[in-house]
Coordinates of C-alpha atoms and ligand atoms in Angstrom, one line a residue:
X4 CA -20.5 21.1 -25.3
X5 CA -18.1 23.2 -23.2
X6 CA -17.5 22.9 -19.8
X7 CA -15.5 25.7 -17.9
X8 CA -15.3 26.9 -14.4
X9 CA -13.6 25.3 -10.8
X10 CA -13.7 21.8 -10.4
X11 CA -13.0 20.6 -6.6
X12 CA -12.0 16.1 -6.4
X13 CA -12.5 14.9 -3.1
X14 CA -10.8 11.7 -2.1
X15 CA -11.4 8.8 0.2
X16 CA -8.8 5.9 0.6
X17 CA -5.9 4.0 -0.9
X18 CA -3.2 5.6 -3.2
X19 CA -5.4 3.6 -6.2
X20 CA -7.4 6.0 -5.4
X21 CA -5.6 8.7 -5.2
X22 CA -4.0 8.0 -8.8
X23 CA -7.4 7.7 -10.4
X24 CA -8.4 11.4 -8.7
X25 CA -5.5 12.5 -10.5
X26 CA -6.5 11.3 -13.5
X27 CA -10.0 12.8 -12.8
X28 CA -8.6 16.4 -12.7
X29 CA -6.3 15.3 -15.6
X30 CA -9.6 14.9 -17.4
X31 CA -11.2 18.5 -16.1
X32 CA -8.2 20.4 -16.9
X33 CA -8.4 19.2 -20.5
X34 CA -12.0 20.5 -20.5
X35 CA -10.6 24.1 -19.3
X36 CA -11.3 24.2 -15.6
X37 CA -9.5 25.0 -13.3
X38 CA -8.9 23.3 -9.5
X39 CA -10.2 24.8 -6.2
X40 CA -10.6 24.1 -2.9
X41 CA -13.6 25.5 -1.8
X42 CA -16.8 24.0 -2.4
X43 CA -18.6 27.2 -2.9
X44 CA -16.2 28.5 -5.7
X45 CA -16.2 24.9 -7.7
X46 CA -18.7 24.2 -10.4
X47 CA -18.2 20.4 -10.6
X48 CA -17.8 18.4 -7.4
X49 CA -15.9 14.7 -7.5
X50 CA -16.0 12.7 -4.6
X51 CA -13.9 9.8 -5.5
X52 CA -15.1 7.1 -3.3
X53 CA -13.6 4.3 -0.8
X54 CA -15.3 1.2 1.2
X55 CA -11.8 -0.6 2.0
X56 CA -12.6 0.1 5.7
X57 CA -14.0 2.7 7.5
X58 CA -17.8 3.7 7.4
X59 CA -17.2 5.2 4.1
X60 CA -20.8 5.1 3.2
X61 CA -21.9 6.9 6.5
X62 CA -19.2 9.7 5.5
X63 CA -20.5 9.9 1.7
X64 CA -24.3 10.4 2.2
X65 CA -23.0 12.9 5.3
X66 CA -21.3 14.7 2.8
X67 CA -24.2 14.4 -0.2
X68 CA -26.5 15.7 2.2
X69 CA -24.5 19.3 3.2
X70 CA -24.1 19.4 -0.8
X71 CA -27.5 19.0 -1.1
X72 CA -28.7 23.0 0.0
X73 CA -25.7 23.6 -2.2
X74 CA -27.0 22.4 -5.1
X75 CA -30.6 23.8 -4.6
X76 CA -29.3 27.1 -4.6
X77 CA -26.9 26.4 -7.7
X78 CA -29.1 24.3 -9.9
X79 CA -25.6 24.4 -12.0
X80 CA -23.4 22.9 -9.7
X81 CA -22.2 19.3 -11.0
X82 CA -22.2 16.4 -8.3
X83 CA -20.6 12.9 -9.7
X84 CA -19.5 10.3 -7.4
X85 CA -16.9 8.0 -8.5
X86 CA -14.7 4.8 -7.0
X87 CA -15.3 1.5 -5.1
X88 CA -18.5 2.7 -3.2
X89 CA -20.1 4.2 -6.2
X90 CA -19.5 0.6 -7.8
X91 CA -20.9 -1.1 -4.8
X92 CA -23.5 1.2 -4.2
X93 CA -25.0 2.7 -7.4
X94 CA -28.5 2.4 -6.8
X95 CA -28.5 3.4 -3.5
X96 CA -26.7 6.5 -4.2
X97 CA -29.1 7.3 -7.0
X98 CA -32.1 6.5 -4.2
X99 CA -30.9 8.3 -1.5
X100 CA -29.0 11.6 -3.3
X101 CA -31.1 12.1 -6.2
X102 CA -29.1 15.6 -6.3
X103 CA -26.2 13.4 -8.0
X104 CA -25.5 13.9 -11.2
X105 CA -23.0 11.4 -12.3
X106 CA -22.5 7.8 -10.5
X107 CA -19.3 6.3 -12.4
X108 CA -16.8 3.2 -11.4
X109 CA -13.7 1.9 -10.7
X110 CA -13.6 0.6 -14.2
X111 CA -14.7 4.2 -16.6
X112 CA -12.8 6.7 -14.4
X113 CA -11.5 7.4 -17.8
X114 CA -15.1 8.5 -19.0
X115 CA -15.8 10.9 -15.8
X116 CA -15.5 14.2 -17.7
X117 CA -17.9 12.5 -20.8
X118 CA -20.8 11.8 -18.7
X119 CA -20.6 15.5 -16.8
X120 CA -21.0 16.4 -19.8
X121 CA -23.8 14.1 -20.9
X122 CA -25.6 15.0 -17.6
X123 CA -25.5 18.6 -18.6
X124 CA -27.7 17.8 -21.7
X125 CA -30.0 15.0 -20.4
X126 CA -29.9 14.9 -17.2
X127 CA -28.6 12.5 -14.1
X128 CA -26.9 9.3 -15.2
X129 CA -25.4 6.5 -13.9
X130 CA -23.0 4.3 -15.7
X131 CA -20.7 1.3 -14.2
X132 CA -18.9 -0.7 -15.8
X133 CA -18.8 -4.6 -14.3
X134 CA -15.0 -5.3 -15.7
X135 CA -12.6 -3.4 -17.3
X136 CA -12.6 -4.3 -21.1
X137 CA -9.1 -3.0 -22.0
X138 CA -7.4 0.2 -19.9
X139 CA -8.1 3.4 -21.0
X140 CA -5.8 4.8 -23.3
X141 CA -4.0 8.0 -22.6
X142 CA -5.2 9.6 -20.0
X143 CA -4.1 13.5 -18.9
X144 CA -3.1 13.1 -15.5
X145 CA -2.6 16.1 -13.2
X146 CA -0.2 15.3 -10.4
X147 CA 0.7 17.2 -7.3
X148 CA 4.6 16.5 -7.2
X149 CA 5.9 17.2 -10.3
X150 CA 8.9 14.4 -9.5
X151 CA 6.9 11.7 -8.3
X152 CA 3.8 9.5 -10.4
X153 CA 1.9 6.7 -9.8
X154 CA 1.6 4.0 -12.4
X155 CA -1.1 1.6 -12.2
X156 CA 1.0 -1.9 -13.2
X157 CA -2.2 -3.8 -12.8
X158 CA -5.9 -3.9 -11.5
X159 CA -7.8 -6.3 -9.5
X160 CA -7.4 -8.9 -7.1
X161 CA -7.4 -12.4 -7.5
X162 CA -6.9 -13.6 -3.9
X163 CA -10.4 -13.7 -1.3
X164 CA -9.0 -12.3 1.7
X165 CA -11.8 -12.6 4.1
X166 CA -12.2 -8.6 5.6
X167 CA -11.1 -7.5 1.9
X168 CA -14.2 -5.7 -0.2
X169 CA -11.4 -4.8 -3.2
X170 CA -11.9 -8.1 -5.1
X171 CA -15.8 -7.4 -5.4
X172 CA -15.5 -4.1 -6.2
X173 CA -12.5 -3.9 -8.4
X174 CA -12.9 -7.8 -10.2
X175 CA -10.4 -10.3 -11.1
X176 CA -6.1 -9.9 -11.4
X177 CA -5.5 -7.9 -15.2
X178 CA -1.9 -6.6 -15.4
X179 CA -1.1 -3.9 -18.2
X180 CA 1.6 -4.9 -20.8
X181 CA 4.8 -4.7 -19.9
X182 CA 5.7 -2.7 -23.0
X183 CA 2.9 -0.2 -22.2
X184 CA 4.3 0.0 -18.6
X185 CA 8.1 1.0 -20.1
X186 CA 6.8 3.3 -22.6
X187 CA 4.5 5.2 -20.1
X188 CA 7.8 5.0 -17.7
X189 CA 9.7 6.9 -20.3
X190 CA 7.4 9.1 -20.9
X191 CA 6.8 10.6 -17.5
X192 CA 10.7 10.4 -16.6
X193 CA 11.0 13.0 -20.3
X194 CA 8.7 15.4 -18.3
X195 CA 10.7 15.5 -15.4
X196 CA 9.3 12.4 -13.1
X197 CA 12.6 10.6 -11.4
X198 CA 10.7 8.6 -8.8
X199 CA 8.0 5.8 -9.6
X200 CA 5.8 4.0 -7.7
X201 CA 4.4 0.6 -9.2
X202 CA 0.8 0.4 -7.9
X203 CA -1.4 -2.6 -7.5
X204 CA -3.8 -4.6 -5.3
X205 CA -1.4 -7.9 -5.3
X206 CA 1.8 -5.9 -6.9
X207 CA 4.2 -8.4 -6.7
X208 CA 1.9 -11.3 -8.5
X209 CA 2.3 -8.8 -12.1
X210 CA 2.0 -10.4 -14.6
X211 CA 0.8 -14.2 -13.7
X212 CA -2.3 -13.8 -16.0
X213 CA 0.2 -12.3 -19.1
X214 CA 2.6 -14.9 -18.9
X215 CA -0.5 -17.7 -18.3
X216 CA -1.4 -16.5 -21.3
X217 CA 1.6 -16.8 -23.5
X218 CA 1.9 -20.4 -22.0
X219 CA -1.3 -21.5 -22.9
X220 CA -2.2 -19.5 -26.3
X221 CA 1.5 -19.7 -27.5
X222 CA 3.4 -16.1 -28.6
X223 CA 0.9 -13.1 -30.2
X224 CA 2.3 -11.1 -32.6
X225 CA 4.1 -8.4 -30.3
X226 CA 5.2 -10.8 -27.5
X227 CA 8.0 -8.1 -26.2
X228 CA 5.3 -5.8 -25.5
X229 CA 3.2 -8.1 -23.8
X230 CA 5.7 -9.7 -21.8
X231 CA 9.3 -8.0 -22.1
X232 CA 12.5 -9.4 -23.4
X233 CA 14.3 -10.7 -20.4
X234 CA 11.2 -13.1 -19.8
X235 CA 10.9 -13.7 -23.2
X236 CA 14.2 -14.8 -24.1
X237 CA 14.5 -17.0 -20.7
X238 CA 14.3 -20.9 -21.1
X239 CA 12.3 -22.3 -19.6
X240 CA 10.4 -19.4 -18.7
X241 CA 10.2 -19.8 -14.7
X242 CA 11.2 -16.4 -13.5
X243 CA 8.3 -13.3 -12.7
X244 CA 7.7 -11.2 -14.6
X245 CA 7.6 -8.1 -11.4
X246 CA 11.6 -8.4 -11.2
X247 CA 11.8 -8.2 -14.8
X248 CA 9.8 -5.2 -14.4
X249 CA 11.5 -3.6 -11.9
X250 CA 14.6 -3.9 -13.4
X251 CA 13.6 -2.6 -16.5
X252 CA 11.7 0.3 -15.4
X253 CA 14.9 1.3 -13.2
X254 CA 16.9 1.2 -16.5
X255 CA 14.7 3.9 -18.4
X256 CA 17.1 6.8 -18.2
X257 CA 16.1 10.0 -16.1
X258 CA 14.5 7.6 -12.9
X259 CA 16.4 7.4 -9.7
X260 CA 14.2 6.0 -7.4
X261 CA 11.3 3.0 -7.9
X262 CA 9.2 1.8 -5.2
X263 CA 5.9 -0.6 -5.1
X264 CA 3.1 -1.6 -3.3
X265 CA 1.3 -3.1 -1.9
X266 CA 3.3 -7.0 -2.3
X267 CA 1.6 -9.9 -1.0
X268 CA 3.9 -11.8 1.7
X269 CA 2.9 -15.4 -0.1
X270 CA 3.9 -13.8 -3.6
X271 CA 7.3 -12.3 -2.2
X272 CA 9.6 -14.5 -4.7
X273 CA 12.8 -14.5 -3.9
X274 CA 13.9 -12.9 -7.7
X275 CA 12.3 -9.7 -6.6
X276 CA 14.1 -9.8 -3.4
X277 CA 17.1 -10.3 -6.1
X278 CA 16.2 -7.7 -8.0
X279 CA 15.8 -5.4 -4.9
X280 CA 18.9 -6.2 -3.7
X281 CA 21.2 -5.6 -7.3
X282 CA 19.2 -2.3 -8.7
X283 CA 20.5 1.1 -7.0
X284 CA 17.1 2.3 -8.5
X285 CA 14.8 0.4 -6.6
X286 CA 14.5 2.3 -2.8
X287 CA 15.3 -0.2 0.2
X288 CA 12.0 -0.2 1.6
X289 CA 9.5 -3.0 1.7
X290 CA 6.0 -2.9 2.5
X291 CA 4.9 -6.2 3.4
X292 CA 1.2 -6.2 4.9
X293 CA 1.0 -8.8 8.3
X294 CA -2.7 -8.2 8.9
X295 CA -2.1 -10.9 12.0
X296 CA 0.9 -12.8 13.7
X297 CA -1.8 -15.7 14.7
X298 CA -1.5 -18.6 12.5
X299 CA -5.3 -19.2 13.1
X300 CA -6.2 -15.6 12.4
X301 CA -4.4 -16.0 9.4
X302 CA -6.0 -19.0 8.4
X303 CA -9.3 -17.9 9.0
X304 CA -8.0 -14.9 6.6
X305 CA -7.3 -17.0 3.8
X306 CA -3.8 -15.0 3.4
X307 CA -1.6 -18.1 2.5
X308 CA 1.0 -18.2 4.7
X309 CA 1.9 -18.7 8.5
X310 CA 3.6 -16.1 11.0
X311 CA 6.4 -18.2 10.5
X312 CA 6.7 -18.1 7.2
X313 CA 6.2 -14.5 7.1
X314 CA 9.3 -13.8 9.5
X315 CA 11.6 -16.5 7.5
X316 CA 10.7 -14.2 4.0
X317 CA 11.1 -10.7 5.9
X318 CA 14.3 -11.8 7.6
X319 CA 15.5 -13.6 4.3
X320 CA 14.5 -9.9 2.6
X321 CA 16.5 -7.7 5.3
X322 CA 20.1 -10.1 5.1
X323 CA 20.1 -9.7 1.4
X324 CA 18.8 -6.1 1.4
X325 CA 21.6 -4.0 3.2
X326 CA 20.0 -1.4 5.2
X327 CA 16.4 -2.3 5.0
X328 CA 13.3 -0.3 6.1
X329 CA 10.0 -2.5 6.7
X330 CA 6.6 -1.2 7.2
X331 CA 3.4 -3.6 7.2
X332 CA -0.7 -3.5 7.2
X333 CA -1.6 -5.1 10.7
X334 CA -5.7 -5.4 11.7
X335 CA -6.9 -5.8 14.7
X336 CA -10.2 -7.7 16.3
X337 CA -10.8 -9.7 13.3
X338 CA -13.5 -12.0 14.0
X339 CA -12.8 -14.7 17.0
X340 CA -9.6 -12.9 17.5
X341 CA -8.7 -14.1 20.8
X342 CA -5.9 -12.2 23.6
X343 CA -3.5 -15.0 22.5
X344 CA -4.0 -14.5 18.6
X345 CA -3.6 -10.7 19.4
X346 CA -0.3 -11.5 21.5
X347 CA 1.1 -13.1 18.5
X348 CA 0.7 -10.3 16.6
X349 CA 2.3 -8.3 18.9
X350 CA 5.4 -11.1 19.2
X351 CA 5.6 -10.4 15.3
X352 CA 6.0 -7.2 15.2
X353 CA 8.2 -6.7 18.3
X354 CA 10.1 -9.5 16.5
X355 CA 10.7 -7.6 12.8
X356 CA 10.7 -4.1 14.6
X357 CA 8.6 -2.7 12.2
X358 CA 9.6 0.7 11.0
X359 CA 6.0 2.1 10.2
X360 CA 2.4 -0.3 10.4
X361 CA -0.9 1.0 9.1
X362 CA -2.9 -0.2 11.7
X363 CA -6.9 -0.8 11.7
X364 CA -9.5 -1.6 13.8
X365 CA -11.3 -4.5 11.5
X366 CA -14.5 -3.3 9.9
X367 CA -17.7 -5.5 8.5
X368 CA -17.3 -5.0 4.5
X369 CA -21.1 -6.5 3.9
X370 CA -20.6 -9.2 1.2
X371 CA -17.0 -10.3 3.0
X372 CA -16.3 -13.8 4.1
X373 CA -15.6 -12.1 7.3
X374 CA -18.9 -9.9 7.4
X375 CA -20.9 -13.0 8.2
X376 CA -19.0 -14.3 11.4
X377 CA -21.5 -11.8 13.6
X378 CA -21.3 -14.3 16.7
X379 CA -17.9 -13.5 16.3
X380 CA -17.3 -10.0 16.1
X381 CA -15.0 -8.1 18.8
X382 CA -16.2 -6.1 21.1
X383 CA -14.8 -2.0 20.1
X384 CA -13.8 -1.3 23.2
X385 CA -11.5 -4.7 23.0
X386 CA -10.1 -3.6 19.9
X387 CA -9.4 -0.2 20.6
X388 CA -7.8 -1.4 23.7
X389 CA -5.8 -3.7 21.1
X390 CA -5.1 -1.2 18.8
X391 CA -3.6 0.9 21.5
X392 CA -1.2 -1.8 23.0
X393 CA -0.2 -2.2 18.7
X394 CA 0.5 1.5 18.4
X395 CA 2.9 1.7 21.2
X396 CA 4.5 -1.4 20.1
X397 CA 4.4 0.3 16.6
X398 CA 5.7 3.1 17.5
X399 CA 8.9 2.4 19.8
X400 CA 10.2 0.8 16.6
X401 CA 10.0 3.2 14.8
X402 CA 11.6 5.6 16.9
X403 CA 14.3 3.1 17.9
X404 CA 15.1 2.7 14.1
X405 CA 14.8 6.4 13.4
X406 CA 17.0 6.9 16.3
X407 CA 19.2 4.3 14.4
X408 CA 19.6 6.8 11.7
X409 CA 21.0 10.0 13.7
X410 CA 24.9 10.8 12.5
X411 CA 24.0 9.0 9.0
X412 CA 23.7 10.7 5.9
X413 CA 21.1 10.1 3.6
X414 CA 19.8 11.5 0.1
X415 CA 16.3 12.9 0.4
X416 CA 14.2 14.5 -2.6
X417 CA 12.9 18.3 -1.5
X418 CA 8.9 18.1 -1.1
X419 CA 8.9 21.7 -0.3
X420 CA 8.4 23.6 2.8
X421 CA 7.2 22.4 6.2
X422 CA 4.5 22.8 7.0
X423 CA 5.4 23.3 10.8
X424 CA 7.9 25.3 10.7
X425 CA 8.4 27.7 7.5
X426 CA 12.3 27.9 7.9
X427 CA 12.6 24.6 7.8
X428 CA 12.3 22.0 4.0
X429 CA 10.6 18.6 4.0
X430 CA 12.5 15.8 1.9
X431 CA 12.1 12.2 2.2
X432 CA 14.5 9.6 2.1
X433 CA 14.7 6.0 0.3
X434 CA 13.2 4.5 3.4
X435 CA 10.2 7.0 2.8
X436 CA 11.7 9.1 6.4
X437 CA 10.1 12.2 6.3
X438 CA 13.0 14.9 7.3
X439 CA 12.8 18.3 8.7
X440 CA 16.4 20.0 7.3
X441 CA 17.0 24.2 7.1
X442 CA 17.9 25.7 4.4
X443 CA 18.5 29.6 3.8
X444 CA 18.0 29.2 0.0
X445 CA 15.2 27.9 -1.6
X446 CA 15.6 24.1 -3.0
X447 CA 12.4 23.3 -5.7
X448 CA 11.1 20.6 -4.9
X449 CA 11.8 17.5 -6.6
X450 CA 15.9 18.5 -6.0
X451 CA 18.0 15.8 -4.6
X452 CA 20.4 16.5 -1.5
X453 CA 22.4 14.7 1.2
X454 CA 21.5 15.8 4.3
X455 CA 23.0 14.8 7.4
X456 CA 20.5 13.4 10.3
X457 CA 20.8 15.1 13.3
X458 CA 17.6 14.6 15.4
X459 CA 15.2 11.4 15.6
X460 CA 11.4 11.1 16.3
X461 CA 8.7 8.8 15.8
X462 CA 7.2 9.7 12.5
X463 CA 10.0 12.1 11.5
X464 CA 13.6 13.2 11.2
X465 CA 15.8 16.2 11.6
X466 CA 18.8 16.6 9.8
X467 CA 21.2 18.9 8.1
X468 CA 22.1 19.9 4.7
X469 CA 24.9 19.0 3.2
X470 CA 24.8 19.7 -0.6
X471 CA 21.7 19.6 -3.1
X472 CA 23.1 16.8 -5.8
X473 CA 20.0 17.5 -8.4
X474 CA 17.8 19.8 -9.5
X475 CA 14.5 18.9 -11.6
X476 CA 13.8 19.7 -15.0
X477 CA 9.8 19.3 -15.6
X478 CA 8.9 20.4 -18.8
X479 CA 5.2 19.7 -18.6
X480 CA 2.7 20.5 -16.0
X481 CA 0.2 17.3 -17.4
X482 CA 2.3 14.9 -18.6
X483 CA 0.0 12.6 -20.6
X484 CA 0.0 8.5 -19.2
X485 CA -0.8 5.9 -21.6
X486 CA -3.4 3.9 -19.3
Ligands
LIG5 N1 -11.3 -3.9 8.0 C1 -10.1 -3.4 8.5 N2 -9.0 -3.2 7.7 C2 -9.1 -3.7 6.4 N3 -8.2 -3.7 5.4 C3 -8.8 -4.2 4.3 N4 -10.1 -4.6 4.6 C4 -10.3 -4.2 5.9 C5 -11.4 -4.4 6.8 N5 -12.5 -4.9 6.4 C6 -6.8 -3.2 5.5 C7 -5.8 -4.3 5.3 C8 -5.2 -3.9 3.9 C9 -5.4 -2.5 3.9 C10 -5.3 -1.9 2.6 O1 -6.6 -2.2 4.5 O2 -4.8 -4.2 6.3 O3 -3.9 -4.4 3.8
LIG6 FE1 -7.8 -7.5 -0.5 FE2 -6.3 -9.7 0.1 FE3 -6.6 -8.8 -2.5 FE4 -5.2 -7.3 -0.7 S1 -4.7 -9.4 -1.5 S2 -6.7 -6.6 -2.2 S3 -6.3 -7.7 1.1 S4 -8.2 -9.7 -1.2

């Protein structure tokens, strides 16, 4: 069976997310289709779901509903709804939006082209997978930025966070091979890809389960693929296996820039802040999720560590990492959260000087630890009130540390035009800066230039260029990934 025409993915949440909608249109492309962005114009419609925070499933079945008239007036229009809330959810959906063709998980993204097509034939269909068997192999992957990929070093999450939905939804801690990981590294840095980004729920714990496993069950056949060389020939083996991997995916040849996220502040070891520190490759920018500067808060979170413990690693992280930027996760009015637990949270982050926080209100994930602590809940208008006092904290940071920045000059990659201002380019810098820069020739983006900064804001820089030190050479449009 064929399948030809627009296709049109839709996504909600995290950058795991993101990557797997990538993969998604990876898959339709193969068929023959082509993207759009207009729901009229596309034939198969992806909405690749989120329930992180947020009332995602309010949004969803908002959404399902405007398709719905849609749908009756295209009885060939294809609706499939993939990610966390289609794993969570699947009956529901199937209940309330029986216009739905395809409900698939976190765990077959890899089969979301298959079952279109098996809906085609025999109708609606629903298929989740409870745990990931092995990952898929070689997937297309269609990617925005031709100089920047994704790659997924593991999946799951071991840890039981109390607000976090992610470890029922996406199941236990598996890290890919670390062979698999170099060989998919070279691969995308032959089509042109010079800046990674190592992806995971728990990033910085890769590799615990591989190298459990060696321990216990003794060396399989291929022990450099499953576990590297540097590991491997270490006695005894002590060291983790993430700062073997960043170093070794900073020495495949073609990549210039590696970044990660998101690490775990009781995971930070202080060989990755090593390995940071001695590889040019790997950017000087950690993100290291807070969630609360209240001991208590962070207790009742289950996150492992206290707000002291958290300053000692980011300090300890900043003197042996010159020059570097930190951003964080911060949420606010978790249950019981009281004006002093919220006052240590700000003391935190007016204490590291944050250069960028996602901040969130907190948000019931039923089946969470926290979801059941309803006597405990904060009032919104508390939180928002919160949230605000946060931001401003946030955000005079930031612009005191962009401010920090004006006179310097710093290498950014091109992303293209901005979108403010047409005369003006976008690049970003190894602190992930955004910068505003003129240029009166075109630069493709992906090129690498020094730029001088001349201006500072809050969420962005203004600079000047200097000289453009690299230009890209992508061969492929859809490079293929091997996961
Ligand atoms: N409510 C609010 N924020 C949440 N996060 C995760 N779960 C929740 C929740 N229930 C935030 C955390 C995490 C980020 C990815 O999302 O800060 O680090
Ligand atoms: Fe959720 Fe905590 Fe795991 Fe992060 S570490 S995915 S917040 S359970």
């Amino acid at each position: 069976m064929e399948m030809n025409g627009r296709y049109l993915v839709r996504t909600y949440g995290c950058q795991m997310n993101e990557h797997d909608s990538e993969r998604i249109a990876g898959l339709l492309e193969k068929e023959g289709m082509e993207e759009t962005d207009s729901v009229e114009a596309a034939d198969v419609i992806v909405l690749n779901t989120c329930c992180i925070r947020e009332n995602a499933d309010n949004k969803l079945y908002g959404q399902l509903g405007n398709l719905k008239k849609l749908k009756e007036a295209r009885p060939d229009l294809q609706i499939a709804v993939g990610g966390c809330l289609a794993q969570k959810d699947r009956s529901i959906i199937q209940q309330r939006a029986p216009h739905v063709d395809v409900v698939f998980g976190t765990h077959n993204v890899g089969r979301a082209s298959e079952l279109l097509k098996v809906s085609q034939k025999s109708g609606p269909i629903t298929e989740i997978l409870e745990e990931s068997e092995a990952f898929p192999s070689a997937l297309p992957v269609k990617r925005d930025a031709q100089h920047a990929a994704w790659v997924t070093i593991q999946i799951g999450c071991d840890n039981s966070c109390a607000f976090c939905i992610v470890p029922a939804v996406r199941g236990r801690e598996i890290s890919r091979p670390f062979g698999e990981l170099i060989d998919e590294v070279t691969q995308l840095a032959n089509s042109g890809v010079t800046e990674i980004t190592l992806l995971g729920q728990n990033v910085n714990s890769y590799g615990r389960d591989l190298t459990l496993q060696v321990r216990k069950e003794g060396l399989p056949d291929n022990p450099e693929d499953l576990v590297g060389p540097a590991w491997l020939a270490e006695s005894p083996k002590v060291r983790p296996l993430f700062s073997e991997l960043l170093r070794s995916v900073s020495s495949v040849s073609g990549i210039r820039r590696v970044r990660y996220t998101s690490p775990h502040p009781k995971d930070l070891r202080p060989e990755t802040i090593t390995a940071m520190a001695e590889v040019d490759e790997v950017c000087e920018h950690l993100h290291l999720p807070l969630q609360s500067g209240s001991d208590r808060i962070l207790s009742a979170m289950h996150r492992g560590y206290t707000a002291d413990r958290y300053l000692q690693r980011a300090n300890e992280a900043k003197k042996l990492i010159p020059d570097l930027a930190l951003s964080t996760d911060i949420i606010v009015g978790f249950p019981g959260e009281t004006e002093k637990d919220f006052e240590a949270t700000l003391e935190v982050a007016a204490e590291i000087q944050f250069d960028n926080s996602y901040t969130f209100v907190y948000s019931p994930r039923p089946g969470t630890e926290a979801a059941e602590l309803k006597d405990h809940y904060v009032a919104s208008d508390v939180s928002a009130h919160r949230m605000q006092r946060l931001r401003n904290v946030i955000e005079r940071s930031s612009l005191r540390n962009n401010e920090s920045r004006v006179g310097h000059e710093e290498e950014v990659v091109v992303e293209g035009r901005s979108k403010r201002d047409n005369e003006m380019l976008t690049g970003r810098t190894r602190h992930n800066r955004l910068v505003h820069f003129a240029s009166k020739s075109i630069i493709r983006a992906g090129s690498y230039a020094r730029v001088r900064i001349t201006g500072a804001r809050t969420f962005n820089l203004k600079g000047e260029l200097l000289e453009v030190t690299a230009t890209p050479k992508h061969k492929t449009r859809i490079p293929v990934e091997s996961s």
